Coordinates of N, CA and C in Angstrom, one line a residue:
V1 N -15.9 -3.6 73.4 CA -15.1 -2.5 72.8 C -15.7 -1.2 73.3
L2 N -17.0 -1.0 73.3 CA -17.6 0.2 73.7 C -17.2 0.5 75.2
R3 N -17.4 -0.5 76.0 CA -17.1 -0.3 77.5 C -15.6 0.2 77.7
K4 N -14.7 -0.5 77.0 CA -13.3 -0.2 77.2 C -13.0 1.2 76.7
R5 N -13.6 1.6 75.6 CA -13.4 2.9 75.0 C -14.0 4.0 75.9
L6 N -15.2 3.7 76.5 CA -15.8 4.7 77.4 C -15.0 4.8 78.7
E7 N -14.4 3.7 79.2 CA -13.6 3.8 80.4 C -12.3 4.6 80.1
M8 N -11.7 4.4 78.9 CA -10.5 5.2 78.5 C -10.9 6.7 78.4
A9 N -12.1 7.0 77.8 CA -12.5 8.4 77.7 C -12.7 9.0 79.1
A10 N -13.2 8.2 80.1 CA -13.4 8.7 81.4 C -12.0 9.1 82.0
E11 N -11.0 8.3 81.8 CA -9.7 8.6 82.2 C -9.1 9.8 81.6
Q12 N -9.4 10.0 80.3 CA -8.9 11.1 79.5 C -9.6 12.4 79.9
R13 N -10.8 12.3 80.4 CA -11.6 13.4 80.8 C -10.9 14.3 81.8
R14 N -10.1 13.7 82.6 CA -9.3 14.5 83.7 C -8.4 15.5 83.0
H15 N -8.0 15.3 81.8 CA -7.1 16.2 81.1 C -7.7 17.3 80.4
F16 N -9.0 17.4 80.4 CA -9.8 18.4 79.7 C -10.6 19.2 80.6
D17 N -10.8 20.5 80.2 CA -11.6 21.4 81.0 C -13.1 21.0 81.1
S18 N -13.6 20.4 80.1 CA -15.0 20.0 80.1 C -15.2 18.9 79.0
L19 N -16.4 18.3 79.1 CA -16.8 17.3 78.1 C -16.9 17.9 76.7
T20 N -17.1 19.2 76.6 CA -17.3 19.8 75.3 C -16.0 20.3 74.7
A21 N -14.9 20.1 75.4 CA -13.6 20.4 74.8 C -13.4 19.6 73.5
T22 N -12.8 20.3 72.5 CA -12.6 19.7 71.2 C -12.0 18.3 71.3
G23 N -11.0 18.1 72.1 CA -10.4 16.8 72.2 C -11.4 15.7 72.7
M24 N -12.2 16.0 73.7 CA -13.1 15.1 74.2 C -14.2 14.8 73.2
V25 N -14.7 15.8 72.5 CA -15.7 15.6 71.5 C -15.2 14.7 70.4
N26 N -14.0 15.0 70.0 CA -13.4 14.1 68.9 C -13.2 12.7 69.4
N27 N -12.8 12.5 70.6 CA -12.7 11.2 71.2 C -14.0 10.4 71.2
L28 N -15.1 11.1 71.7 CA -16.4 10.5 71.8 C -16.9 10.2 70.4
A29 N -16.7 11.1 69.4 CA -17.1 10.9 68.1 C -16.4 9.6 67.5
G30 N -15.1 9.5 67.8 CA -14.3 8.3 67.4 C -14.9 7.0 67.9
I31 N -15.3 7.1 69.2 CA -15.9 5.9 69.8 C -17.2 5.5 69.0
Y32 N -18.0 6.5 68.7 CA -19.2 6.3 67.9 C -18.9 5.6 66.6
V33 N -18.0 6.2 65.9 CA -17.6 5.7 64.5 C -17.1 4.3 64.6
D34 N -16.3 4.0 65.6 CA -15.7 2.6 65.7 C -16.7 1.6 66.3
T35 N -17.8 2.0 66.8 CA -18.8 1.0 67.4 C -20.1 1.1 66.7
A36 N -21.0 2.0 67.1 CA -22.3 2.1 66.5 C -22.2 2.5 65.0
G37 N -21.2 3.3 64.7 CA -21.1 3.7 63.3 C -20.8 2.5 62.3
Q38 N -20.4 1.4 62.9 CA -20.2 0.2 62.0 C -21.4 -0.6 61.8
L39 N -22.5 -0.3 62.4 CA -23.7 -1.0 62.2 C -24.3 -0.8 60.8
R40 N -25.1 -1.8 60.3 CA -25.6 -1.8 58.9 C -26.4 -0.6 58.6
F41 N -27.3 -0.2 59.5 CA -28.2 1.0 59.3 C -27.4 2.3 59.5
R42 N -27.8 3.3 58.8 CA -27.1 4.6 58.9 C -28.2 5.6 59.3
I43 N -27.8 6.5 60.2 CA -28.6 7.6 60.6 C -28.2 8.8 59.7
Q44 N -29.2 9.4 59.1 CA -29.0 10.5 58.2 C -29.4 11.8 58.9
I45 N -28.5 12.7 58.9 CA -28.8 14.0 59.5 C -29.2 15.0 58.4
R46 N -30.3 15.7 58.6 CA -30.7 16.7 57.6 C -30.6 18.0 58.2
G47 N -30.3 19.0 57.4 CA -30.2 20.4 57.9 C -29.5 21.2 56.9
D48 N -29.2 22.4 57.3 CA -28.5 23.4 56.5 C -27.1 22.8 56.2
Q49 N -26.8 22.5 54.9 CA -25.5 21.9 54.5 C -24.3 22.8 55.0
K50 N -24.5 24.1 54.9 CA -23.4 25.0 55.4 C -23.0 24.7 56.8
Q51 N -24.1 24.6 57.7 CA -23.8 24.4 59.1 C -23.3 22.9 59.3
L52 N -23.8 22.0 58.6 CA -23.4 20.6 58.8 C -21.9 20.4 58.3
Q53 N -21.5 21.2 57.4 CA -20.1 21.1 56.9 C -19.1 21.9 57.7
T54 N -19.6 22.6 58.7 CA -18.7 23.4 59.6 C -17.7 22.5 60.3
A55 N -16.5 23.0 60.4 CA -15.5 22.2 61.0 C -15.9 21.7 62.4
G56 N -15.8 20.4 62.7 CA -16.1 19.9 64.0 C -17.6 19.5 64.2
M57 N -18.5 19.9 63.3 CA -19.9 19.7 63.4 C -20.2 18.2 63.4
A58 N -19.6 17.4 62.4 CA -19.8 16.0 62.3 C -19.4 15.3 63.6
E59 N -18.3 15.7 64.2 CA -17.8 15.1 65.5 C -18.8 15.4 66.6
Q60 N -19.4 16.6 66.6 CA -20.3 17.0 67.7 C -21.6 16.1 67.5
I61 N -22.1 16.0 66.3 CA -23.3 15.1 66.1 C -23.0 13.7 66.5
R62 N -21.8 13.2 66.1 CA -21.5 11.8 66.5 C -21.4 11.6 68.0
A63 N -20.8 12.6 68.7 CA -20.7 12.5 70.1 C -22.1 12.5 70.8
V64 N -23.0 13.4 70.3 CA -24.4 13.4 70.8 C -25.1 12.1 70.5
L65 N -24.9 11.5 69.3 CA -25.5 10.2 69.0 C -25.0 9.2 70.0
L66 N -23.8 9.2 70.3 CA -23.2 8.2 71.3 C -23.8 8.4 72.6
A67 N -24.0 9.7 73.0 CA -24.6 10.0 74.3 C -26.1 9.5 74.3
G68 N -26.8 9.6 73.2 CA -28.2 9.1 73.2 C -28.2 7.6 73.3
I69 N -27.3 6.9 72.6 CA -27.3 5.5 72.7 C -27.0 5.0 74.1
R70 N -26.0 5.7 74.7 CA -25.6 5.3 76.1 C -26.8 5.6 77.0
A71 N -27.4 6.7 76.9 CA -28.6 7.1 77.7 C -29.7 6.0 77.6
S72 N -30.0 5.6 76.4 CA -31.1 4.6 76.2 C -30.7 3.3 76.8
W73 N -29.4 2.9 76.7 CA -29.0 1.7 77.3 C -29.1 1.7 78.8
L74 N -28.7 2.8 79.4 CA -28.7 3.0 80.8 C -30.2 3.0 81.3
W75 N -31.1 3.7 80.5 CA -32.5 3.7 80.9 C -33.0 2.3 80.9
H76 N -32.8 1.5 79.9 CA -33.3 0.2 79.8 C -32.7 -0.7 80.9
R77 N -31.4 -0.5 81.2 CA -30.7 -1.3 82.3 C -31.3 -1.0 83.6
L78 N -31.8 0.2 83.9 CA -32.4 0.6 85.1 C -33.9 0.3 85.2
G79 N -34.4 -0.4 84.2 CA -35.8 -0.8 84.3 C -36.7 0.1 83.4
G80 N -36.2 1.0 82.7 CA -37.0 1.9 81.9 C -37.5 1.1 80.7
R81 N -38.8 1.4 80.4 CA -39.4 0.8 79.2 C -40.1 1.9 78.4
R82 N -40.4 1.6 77.1 CA -41.1 2.6 76.3 C -42.3 3.1 76.9
W83 N -43.1 2.3 77.5 CA -44.4 2.7 78.0 C -44.2 3.7 79.2
H84 N -43.0 3.6 79.9 CA -42.7 4.5 81.0 C -42.6 5.9 80.4
L85 N -42.1 6.1 79.2 CA -42.0 7.4 78.6 C -43.3 8.0 78.4
M86 N -44.3 7.2 78.0 CA -45.6 7.7 77.8 C -46.3 8.3 79.1
F87 N -46.1 7.6 80.2 CA -46.7 8.0 81.4 C -45.9 8.9 82.3
T88 N -44.6 9.1 82.0 CA -43.8 10.0 82.9 C -43.2 11.1 82.0
R89 N -43.7 11.3 80.8 CA -43.1 12.3 79.9 C -43.1 13.7 80.6
G90 N -44.1 14.1 81.2 CA -44.2 15.4 81.9 C -43.2 15.5 83.0
Q91 N -43.0 14.5 83.8 CA -42.1 14.5 84.9 C -40.7 14.6 84.3
I92 N -40.4 13.8 83.3 CA -39.0 13.8 82.7 C -38.7 15.2 82.1
L93 N -39.7 15.8 81.4 CA -39.5 17.1 80.8 C -39.3 18.2 81.9
A94 N -40.0 18.1 83.0 CA -39.8 19.0 84.1 C -38.3 18.9 84.7
E95 N -37.9 17.7 84.8 CA -36.5 17.4 85.3 C -35.5 18.0 84.3
I96 N -35.7 17.8 83.0 CA -34.8 18.3 82.0 C -34.7 19.8 82.1
R97 N -35.9 20.5 82.2 CA -35.9 21.9 82.4 C -35.2 22.4 83.6
K98 N -35.3 21.6 84.7 CA -34.6 22.0 85.9 C -33.1 21.9 85.7
I99 N -32.6 20.8 85.1 CA -31.2 20.7 84.8 C -30.7 21.8 83.9
I100 N -31.4 22.2 82.9 CA -31.0 23.3 82.0 C -30.9 24.6 82.8
A101 N -31.9 24.8 83.6 CA -31.9 26.1 84.4 C -30.7 26.1 85.3
E102 N -30.4 25.0 85.9 CA -29.2 25.0 86.8 C -27.9 25.2 86.1
G103 N -27.9 24.8 84.8 CA -26.7 24.9 84.0 C -26.4 26.3 83.6
H104 N -27.4 27.2 83.6 CA -27.1 28.6 83.1 C -26.8 29.4 84.3

């Protein structure tokens, strides 16, 4: 189900300006709700209730959670393991900073 929904989202992506477009965020949030959101455990988000209740915030959080799940799956599939994070943390952080700098 997850793979099919992600493939559909990739097709729909062509109709939006960016991944952060409201329609794409809502779509990705829906994928999270329909897949990982059905699991027995629940992730609880803490923070300023005013901000958490802002229109669209729940969808943004769910989309980011889906991205995190997907990233961890891909990491593991490509051979990444927990201990790799311990030994390559600095290298990963440097790469993230580089990506952020290029994005601005």
